[in-house]
CSV table of C-alpha atoms and ligand atoms in Angstrom, one decimal:
chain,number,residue,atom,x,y,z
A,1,UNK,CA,0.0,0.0,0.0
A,2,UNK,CA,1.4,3.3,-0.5
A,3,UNK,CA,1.6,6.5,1.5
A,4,UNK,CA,1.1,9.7,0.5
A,5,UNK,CA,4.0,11.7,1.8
A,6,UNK,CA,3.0,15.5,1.0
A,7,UNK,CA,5.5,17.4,-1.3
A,8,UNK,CA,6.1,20.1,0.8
A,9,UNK,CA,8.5,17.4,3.3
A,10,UNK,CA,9.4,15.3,0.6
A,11,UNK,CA,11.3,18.7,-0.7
A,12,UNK,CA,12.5,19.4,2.6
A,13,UNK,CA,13.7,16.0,2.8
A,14,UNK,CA,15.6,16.1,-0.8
A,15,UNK,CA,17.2,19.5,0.9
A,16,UNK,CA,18.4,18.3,3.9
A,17,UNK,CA,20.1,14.7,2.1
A,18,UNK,CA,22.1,17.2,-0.3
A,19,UNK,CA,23.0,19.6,2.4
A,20,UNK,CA,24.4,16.3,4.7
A,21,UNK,CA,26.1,14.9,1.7
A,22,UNK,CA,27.9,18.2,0.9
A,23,UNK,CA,29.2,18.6,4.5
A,24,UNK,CA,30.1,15.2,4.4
A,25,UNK,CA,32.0,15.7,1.3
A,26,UNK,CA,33.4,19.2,2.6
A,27,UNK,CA,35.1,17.5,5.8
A,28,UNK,CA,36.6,14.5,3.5
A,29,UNK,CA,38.1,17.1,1.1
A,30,UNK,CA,39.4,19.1,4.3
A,31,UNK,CA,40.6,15.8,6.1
A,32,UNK,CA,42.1,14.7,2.7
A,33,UNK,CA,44.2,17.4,2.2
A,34,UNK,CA,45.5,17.4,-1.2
A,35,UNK,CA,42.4,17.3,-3.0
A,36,UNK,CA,40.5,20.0,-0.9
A,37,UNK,CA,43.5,22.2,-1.1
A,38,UNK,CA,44.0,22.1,-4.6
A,39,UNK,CA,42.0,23.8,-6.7
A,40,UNK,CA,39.6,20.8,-7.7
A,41,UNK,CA,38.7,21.6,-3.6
A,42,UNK,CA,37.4,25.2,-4.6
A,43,UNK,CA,35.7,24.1,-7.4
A,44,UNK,CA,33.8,21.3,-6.3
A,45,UNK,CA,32.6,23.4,-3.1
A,46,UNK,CA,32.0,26.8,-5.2
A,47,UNK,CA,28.9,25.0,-5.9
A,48,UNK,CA,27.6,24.9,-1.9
A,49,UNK,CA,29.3,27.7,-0.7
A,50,UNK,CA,27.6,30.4,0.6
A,51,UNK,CA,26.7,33.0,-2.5
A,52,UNK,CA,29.2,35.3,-3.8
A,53,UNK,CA,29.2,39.0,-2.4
A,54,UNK,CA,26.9,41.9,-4.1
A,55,UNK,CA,28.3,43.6,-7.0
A,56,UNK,CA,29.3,47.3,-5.5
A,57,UNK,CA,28.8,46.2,-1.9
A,58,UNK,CA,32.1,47.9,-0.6
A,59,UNK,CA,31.9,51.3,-2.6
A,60,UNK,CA,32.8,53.6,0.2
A,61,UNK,CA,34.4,51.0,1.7
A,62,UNK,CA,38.4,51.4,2.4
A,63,UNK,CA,40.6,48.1,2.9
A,64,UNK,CA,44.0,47.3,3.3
A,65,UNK,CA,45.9,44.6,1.9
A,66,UNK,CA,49.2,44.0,3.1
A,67,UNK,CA,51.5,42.3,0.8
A,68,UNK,CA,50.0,43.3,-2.3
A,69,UNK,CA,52.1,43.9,-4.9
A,70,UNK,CA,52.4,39.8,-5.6
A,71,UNK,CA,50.2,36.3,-6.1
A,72,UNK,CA,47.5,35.9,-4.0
A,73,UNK,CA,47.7,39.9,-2.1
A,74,UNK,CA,47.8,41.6,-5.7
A,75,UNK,CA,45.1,39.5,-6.7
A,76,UNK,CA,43.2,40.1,-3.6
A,77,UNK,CA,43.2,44.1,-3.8
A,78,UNK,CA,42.0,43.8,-7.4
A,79,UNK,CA,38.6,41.6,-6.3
A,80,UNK,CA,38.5,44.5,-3.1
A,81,UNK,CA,38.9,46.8,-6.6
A,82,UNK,CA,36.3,44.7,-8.5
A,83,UNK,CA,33.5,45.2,-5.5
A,84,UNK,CA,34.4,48.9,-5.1
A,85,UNK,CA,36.3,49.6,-2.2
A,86,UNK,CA,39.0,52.2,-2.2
A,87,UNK,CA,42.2,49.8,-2.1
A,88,UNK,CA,44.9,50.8,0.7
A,89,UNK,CA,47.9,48.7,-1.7
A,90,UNK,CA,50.5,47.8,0.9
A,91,UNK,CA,54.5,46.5,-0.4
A,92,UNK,CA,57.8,47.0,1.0
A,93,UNK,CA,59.4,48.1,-1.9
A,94,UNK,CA,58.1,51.4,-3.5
A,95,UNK,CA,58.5,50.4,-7.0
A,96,UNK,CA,56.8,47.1,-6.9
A,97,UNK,CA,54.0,49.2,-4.7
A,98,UNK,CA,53.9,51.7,-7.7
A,99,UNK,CA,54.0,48.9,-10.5
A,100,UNK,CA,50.9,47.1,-9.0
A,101,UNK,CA,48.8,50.0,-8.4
A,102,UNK,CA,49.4,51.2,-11.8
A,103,UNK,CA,48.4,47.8,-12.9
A,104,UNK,CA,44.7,47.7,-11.0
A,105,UNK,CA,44.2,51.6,-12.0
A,106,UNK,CA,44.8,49.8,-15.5
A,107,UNK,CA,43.0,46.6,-15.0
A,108,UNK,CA,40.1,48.7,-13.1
A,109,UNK,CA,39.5,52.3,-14.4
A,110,UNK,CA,38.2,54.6,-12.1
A,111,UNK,CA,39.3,52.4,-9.0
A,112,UNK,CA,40.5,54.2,-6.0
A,113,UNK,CA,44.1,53.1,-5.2
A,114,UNK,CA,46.2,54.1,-2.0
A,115,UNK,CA,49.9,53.2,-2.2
A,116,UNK,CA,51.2,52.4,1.1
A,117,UNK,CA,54.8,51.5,1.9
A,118,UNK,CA,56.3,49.5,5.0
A,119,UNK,CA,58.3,46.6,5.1
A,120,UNK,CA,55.8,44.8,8.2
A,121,UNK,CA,58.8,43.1,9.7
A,122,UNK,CA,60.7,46.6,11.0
A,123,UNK,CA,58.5,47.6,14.1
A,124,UNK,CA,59.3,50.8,14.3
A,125,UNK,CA,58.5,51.9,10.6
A,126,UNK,CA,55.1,50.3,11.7
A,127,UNK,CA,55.1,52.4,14.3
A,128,UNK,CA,55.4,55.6,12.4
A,129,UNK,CA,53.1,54.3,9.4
A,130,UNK,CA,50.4,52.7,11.4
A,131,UNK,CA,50.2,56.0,13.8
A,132,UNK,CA,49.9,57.9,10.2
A,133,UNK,CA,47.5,55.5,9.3
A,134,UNK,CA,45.4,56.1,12.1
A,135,UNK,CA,45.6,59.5,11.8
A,136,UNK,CA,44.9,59.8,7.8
A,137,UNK,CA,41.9,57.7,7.7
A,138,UNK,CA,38.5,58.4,8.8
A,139,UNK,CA,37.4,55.1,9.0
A,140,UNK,CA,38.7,52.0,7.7
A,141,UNK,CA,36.3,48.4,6.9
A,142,UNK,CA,38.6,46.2,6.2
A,143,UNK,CA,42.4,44.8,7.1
A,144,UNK,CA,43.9,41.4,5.4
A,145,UNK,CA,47.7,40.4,7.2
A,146,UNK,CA,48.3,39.0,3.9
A,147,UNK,CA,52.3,40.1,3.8
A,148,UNK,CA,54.3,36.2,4.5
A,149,UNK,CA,58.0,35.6,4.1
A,150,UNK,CA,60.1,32.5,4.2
A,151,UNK,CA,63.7,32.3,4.9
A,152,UNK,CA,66.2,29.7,4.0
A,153,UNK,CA,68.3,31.0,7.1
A,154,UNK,CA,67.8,32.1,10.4
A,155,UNK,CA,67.7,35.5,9.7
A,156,UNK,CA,66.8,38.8,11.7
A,157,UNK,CA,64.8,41.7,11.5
A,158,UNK,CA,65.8,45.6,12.3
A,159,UNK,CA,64.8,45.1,15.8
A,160,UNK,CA,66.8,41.5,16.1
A,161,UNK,CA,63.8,39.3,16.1
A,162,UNK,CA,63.4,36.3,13.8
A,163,UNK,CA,61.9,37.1,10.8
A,164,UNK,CA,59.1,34.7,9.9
A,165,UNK,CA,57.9,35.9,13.4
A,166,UNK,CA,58.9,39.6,13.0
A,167,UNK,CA,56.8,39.4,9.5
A,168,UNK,CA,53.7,37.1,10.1
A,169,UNK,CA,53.0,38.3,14.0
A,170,UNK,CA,54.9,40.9,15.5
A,171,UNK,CA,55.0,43.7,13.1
A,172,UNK,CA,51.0,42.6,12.1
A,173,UNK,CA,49.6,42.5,16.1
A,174,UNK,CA,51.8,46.2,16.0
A,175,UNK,CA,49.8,47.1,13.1
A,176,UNK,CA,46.4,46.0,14.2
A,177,UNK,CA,46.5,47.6,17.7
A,178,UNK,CA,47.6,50.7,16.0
A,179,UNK,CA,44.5,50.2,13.6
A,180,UNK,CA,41.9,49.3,16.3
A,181,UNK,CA,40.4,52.5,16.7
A,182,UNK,CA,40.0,53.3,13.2
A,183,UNK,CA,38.8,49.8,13.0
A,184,UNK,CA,36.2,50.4,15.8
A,185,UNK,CA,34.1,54.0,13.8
A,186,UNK,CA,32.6,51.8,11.4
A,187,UNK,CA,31.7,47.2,11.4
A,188,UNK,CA,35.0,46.4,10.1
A,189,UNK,CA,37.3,43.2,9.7
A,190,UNK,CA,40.6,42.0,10.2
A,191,UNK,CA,41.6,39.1,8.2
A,192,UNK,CA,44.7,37.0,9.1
A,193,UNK,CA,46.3,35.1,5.9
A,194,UNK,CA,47.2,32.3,7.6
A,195,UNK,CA,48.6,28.6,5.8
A,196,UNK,CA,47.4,24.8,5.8
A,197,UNK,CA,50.9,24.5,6.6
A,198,UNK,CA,50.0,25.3,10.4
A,199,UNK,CA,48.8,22.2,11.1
A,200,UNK,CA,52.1,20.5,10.9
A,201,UNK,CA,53.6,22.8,13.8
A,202,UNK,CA,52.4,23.2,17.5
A,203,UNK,CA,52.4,26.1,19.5
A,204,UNK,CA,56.0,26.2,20.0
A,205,UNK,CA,56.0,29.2,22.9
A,206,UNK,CA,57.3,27.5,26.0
A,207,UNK,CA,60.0,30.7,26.7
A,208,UNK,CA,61.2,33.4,24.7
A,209,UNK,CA,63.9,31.3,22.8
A,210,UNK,CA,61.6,29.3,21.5
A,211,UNK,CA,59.5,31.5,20.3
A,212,UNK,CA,62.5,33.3,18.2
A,213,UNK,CA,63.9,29.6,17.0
A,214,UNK,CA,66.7,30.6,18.7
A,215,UNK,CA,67.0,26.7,20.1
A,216,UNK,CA,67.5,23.5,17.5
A,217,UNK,CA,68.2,23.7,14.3
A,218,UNK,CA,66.7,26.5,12.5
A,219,UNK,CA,64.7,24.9,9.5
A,220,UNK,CA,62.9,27.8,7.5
A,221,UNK,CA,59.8,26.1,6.6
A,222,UNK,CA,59.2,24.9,10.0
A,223,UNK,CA,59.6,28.9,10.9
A,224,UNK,CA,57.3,29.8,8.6
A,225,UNK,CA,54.8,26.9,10.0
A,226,UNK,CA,54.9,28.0,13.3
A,227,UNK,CA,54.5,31.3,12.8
A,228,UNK,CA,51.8,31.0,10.6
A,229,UNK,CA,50.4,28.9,13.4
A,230,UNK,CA,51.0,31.6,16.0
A,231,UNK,CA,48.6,33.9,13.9
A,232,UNK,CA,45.8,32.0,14.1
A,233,UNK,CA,46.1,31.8,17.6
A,234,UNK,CA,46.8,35.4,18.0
A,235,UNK,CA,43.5,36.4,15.8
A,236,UNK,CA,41.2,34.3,18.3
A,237,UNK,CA,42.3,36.4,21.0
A,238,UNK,CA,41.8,39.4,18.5
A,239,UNK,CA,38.9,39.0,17.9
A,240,UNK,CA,37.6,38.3,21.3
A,241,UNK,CA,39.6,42.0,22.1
A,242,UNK,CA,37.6,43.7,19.3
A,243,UNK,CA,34.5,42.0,19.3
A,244,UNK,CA,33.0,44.6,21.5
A,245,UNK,CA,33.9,47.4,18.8
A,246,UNK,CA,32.5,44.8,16.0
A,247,UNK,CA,35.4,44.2,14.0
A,248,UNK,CA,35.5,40.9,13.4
A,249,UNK,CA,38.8,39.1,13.4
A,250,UNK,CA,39.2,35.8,11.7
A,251,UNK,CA,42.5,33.9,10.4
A,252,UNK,CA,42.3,31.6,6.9
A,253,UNK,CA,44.0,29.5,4.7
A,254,UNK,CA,43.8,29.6,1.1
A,255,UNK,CA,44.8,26.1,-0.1
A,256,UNK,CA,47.4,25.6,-2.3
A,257,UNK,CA,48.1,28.8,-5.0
A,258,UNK,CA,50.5,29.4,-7.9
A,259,UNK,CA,51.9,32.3,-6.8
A,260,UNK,CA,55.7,34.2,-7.4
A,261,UNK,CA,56.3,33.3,-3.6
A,262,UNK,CA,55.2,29.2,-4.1
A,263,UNK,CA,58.2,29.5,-6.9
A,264,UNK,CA,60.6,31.0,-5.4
A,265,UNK,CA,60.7,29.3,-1.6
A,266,UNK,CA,59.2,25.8,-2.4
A,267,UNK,CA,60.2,25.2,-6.0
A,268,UNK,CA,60.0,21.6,-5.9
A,269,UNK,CA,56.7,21.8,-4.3
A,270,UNK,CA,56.1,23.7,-6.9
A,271,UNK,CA,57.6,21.3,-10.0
A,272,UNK,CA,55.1,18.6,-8.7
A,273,UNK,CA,51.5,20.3,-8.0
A,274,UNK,CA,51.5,23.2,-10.3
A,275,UNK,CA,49.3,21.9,-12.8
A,276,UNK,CA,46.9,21.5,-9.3
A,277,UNK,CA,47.4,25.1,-7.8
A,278,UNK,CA,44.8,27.0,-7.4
A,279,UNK,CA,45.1,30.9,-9.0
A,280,UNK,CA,45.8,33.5,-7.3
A,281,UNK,CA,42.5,35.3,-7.4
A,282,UNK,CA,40.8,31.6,-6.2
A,283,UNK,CA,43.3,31.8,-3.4
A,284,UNK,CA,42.1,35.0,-2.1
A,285,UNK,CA,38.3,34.2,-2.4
A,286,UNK,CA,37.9,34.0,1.3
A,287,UNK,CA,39.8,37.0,2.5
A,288,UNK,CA,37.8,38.8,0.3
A,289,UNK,CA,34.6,37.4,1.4
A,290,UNK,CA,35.1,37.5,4.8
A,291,UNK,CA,35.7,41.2,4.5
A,292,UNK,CA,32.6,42.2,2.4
A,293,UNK,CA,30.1,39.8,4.1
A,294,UNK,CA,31.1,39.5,7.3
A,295,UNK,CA,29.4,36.3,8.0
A,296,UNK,CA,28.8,35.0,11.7
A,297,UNK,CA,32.0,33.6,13.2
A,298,UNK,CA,32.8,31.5,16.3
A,299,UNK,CA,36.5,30.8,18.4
A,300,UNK,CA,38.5,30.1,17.0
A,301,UNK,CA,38.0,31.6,13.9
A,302,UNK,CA,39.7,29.7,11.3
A,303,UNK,CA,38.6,29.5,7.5
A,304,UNK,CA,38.9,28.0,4.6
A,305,UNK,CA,37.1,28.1,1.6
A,306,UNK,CA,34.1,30.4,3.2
A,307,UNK,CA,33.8,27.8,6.0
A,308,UNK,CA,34.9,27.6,9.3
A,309,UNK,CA,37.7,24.7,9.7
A,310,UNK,CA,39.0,22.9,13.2
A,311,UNK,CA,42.9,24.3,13.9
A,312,UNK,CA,44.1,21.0,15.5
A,313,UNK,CA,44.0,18.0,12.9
A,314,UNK,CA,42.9,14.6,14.5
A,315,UNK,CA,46.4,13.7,16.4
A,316,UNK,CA,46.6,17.3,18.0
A,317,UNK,CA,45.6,18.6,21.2
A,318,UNK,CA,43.6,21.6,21.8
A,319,UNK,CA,46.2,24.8,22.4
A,320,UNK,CA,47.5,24.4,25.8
A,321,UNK,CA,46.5,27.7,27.2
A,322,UNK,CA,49.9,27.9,29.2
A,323,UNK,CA,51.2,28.1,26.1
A,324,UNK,CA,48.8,30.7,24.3
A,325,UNK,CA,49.1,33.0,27.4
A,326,UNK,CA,52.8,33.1,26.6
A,327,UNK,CA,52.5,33.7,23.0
A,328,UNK,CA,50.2,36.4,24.3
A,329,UNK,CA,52.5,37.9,26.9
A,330,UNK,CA,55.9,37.8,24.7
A,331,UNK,CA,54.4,39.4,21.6
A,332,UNK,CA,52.9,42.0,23.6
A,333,UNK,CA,56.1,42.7,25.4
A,334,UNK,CA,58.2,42.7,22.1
A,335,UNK,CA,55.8,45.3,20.6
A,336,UNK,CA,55.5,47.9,23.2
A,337,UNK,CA,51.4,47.2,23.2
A,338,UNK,CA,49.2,45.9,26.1
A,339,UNK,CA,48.7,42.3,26.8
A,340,UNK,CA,45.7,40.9,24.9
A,341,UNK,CA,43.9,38.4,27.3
B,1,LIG,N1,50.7,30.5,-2.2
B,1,LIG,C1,50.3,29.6,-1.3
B,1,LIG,O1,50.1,28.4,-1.7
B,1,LIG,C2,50.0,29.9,0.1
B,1,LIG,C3,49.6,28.9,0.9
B,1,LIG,C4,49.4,29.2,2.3
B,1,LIG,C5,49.5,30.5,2.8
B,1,LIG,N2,49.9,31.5,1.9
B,1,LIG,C6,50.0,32.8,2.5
B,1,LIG,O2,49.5,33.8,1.6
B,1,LIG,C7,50.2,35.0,1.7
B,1,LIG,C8,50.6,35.5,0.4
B,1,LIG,O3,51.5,34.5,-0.2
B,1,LIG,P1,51.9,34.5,-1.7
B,1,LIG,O4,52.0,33.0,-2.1
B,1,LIG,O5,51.0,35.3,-2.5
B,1,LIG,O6,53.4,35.1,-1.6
B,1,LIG,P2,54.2,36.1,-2.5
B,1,LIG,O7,53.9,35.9,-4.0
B,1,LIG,O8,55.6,35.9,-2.1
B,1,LIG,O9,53.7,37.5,-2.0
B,1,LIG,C9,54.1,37.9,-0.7
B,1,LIG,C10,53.9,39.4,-0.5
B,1,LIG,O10,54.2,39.8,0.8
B,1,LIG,C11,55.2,40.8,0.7
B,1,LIG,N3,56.1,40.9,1.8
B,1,LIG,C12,56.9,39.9,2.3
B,1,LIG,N4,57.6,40.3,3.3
B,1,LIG,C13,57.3,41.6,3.6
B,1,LIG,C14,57.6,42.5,4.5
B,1,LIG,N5,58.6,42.3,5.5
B,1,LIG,N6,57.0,43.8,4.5
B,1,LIG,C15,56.1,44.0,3.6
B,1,LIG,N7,55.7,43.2,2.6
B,1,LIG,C16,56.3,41.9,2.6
B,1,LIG,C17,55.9,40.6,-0.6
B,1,LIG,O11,56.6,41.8,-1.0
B,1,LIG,P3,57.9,41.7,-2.0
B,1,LIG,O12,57.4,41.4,-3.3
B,1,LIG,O13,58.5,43.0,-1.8
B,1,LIG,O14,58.7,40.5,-1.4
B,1,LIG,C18,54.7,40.2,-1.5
B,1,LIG,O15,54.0,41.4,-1.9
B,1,LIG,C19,51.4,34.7,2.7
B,1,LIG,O16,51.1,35.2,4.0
B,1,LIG,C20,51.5,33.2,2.7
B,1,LIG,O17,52.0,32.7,3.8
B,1,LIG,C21,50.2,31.2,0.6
């Protein structure tokens, strides 16, 4: 005998089977690795990801990109360009700063583009930019740390710290507490451009030495690992700091991305998966959505591909919070600002 089931649930029914199977698929591509972070993972989940952001939804709208004048940074402040926010175009090197703006003014006619120059690693041109900044702007929407570095040596930055460090957290936490009250006159977010490559490194903070891989064997990819893993940790307790002034602070990855840094610090990496990398602009999807939708966020924060993603894979422990509360402490006392938590 057969039962009439009304349409109305069967519908409902249909929905919720093909929302279960793509979060089921989802977590597999995330758990996988390779796949979701290639860009066969964007394009398979561009088709159940949340929609796209309206056309002209940041005009009037300033954000800064840090690190822009190459791959996925460059590609980011032209899809900021594309939506119509006035672009704040940050590089360390004046030239490359002047080549790329003149290259979105091109790409984009009638874009607004701000040149801004600081190399992020020297605290105390930081100091004197950020403080400019702060002063220039009226308001300011949007922020992406998107500036990374990787060295082959241990090397050091003007005020003696190491340099993935100096470049990924110190110089950006300077920079964002600098930024805060700008940050605070309008709903605003802070986007940290984190890597996948965090999940191989703890939080390696036990002292200060450790925190500047001043002990063991300096290996520059592991550097770069831990500090990348540093920032997501340090955006949580960002954005528990501004989330009373609604700027919302989240950190990212954005898979794996053919980009002029890729080349020149992992070029076997490189060699093997480039017909698999995802493009720049794919790479930066998230930063840029995160900024112009501002979606609803919990601890700890972490995206990927315009979902929220765990930051411990299976084997890891939860952060130890001796641990965070000395990455806390250390970066607040290298920077001059007050302690976060
Ligand atoms: N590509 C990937 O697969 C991938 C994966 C995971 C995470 N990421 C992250 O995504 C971000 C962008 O990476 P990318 O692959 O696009 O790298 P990229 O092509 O090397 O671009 C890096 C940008 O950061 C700038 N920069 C580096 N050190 C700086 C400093 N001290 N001060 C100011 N600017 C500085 C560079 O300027 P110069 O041109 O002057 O050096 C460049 O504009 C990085 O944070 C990286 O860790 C990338």
């Amino acid at each position: 005998m057969c039962r009439t089931i009304p349409s109305g649930v069967l519908g409902r029914l249909a929905r919720f089977e093909a929302m279960a199977l793509t979060t089921v698929l989802d977590a597999a591509l995330d758990r996988a690795v390779a796949p979701g972070y290639t860009r066969l993972g964007s394009s398979l989940r561009r088709r159940w990801w949340p929609a796209d952001p309206e056309p002209g939804c940041l005009v009037g709208r300033r954000v800064l990109v840090t690190g822009a004048t190459s791959g996925i940074g460059e590609a980011m402040a032209a899809s900021f360009a594309e939506l119509g926010a006035t672009v704040h175009l940050h590089g360390r090197n004046p030239a490359k700063v002047a080549a790329s703006a003149r290259a979105l003014r091109l790409s984009h006619p009638g874009a607004e583009v701000v040149e801004e120059i600081c190399d992020i690693s020297d605290l105390d041109a930081v100091r004197t930019w950020g403080a400019e900044l702060a002063e220039r702007l009226p308001a300011l929407h949007g922020v992406v740390h998107n500036a990374g570095t990787m060295t082959r040596e241990r090397t050091e930055s003007a005020q003696g710290h190491e340099m993935s460090l100096a470049a990924h957290v110190l110089g950006p936490h300077l920079l964002t507490h600098l930024l805060a009250p700008t940050l605070a006159v309008e709903p605003a977010s802070v986007v940290w451009m984190s890597s996948g490559g965090m999940y191989g490194a703890g939080l390696r903070t036990a002292d200060a030495d450790e925190i500047e891989y001043r002990t063991g064997s300096f290996n520059g990819v592991q550097a770069y690992a831990r500090t990348k893993r540093m920032q997501v940790v340090l955006a949580e307790a960002w954005a528990h700091r501004l989330a009373p002034d609604a700027t919302l602070v989240t950190s990212m990855h954005p898979g794996w991305v053919r980009t002029p840094g890729v080349s020149e610090h992992l070029p076997a990496f490189d060699r093997i998966t480039r017909p698999t990398l995802r493009t720049p602009t794919d790479g930066a999807d998230t930063a840029v959505w995160l900024v112009a939708t501002r979606p609803e966020s919990h601890a700890p924060h972490f995206w990927h591909d315009r979902a929220q993603r765990p930051t411990t894979a299976g084997w890891q422990r939860d952060e130890d919070p001796a641990r965070v509360a000395s990455l806390v402490s250390y970066v607040a006392e290298a920077t001059g600002t007050p302690p976060l938590a």
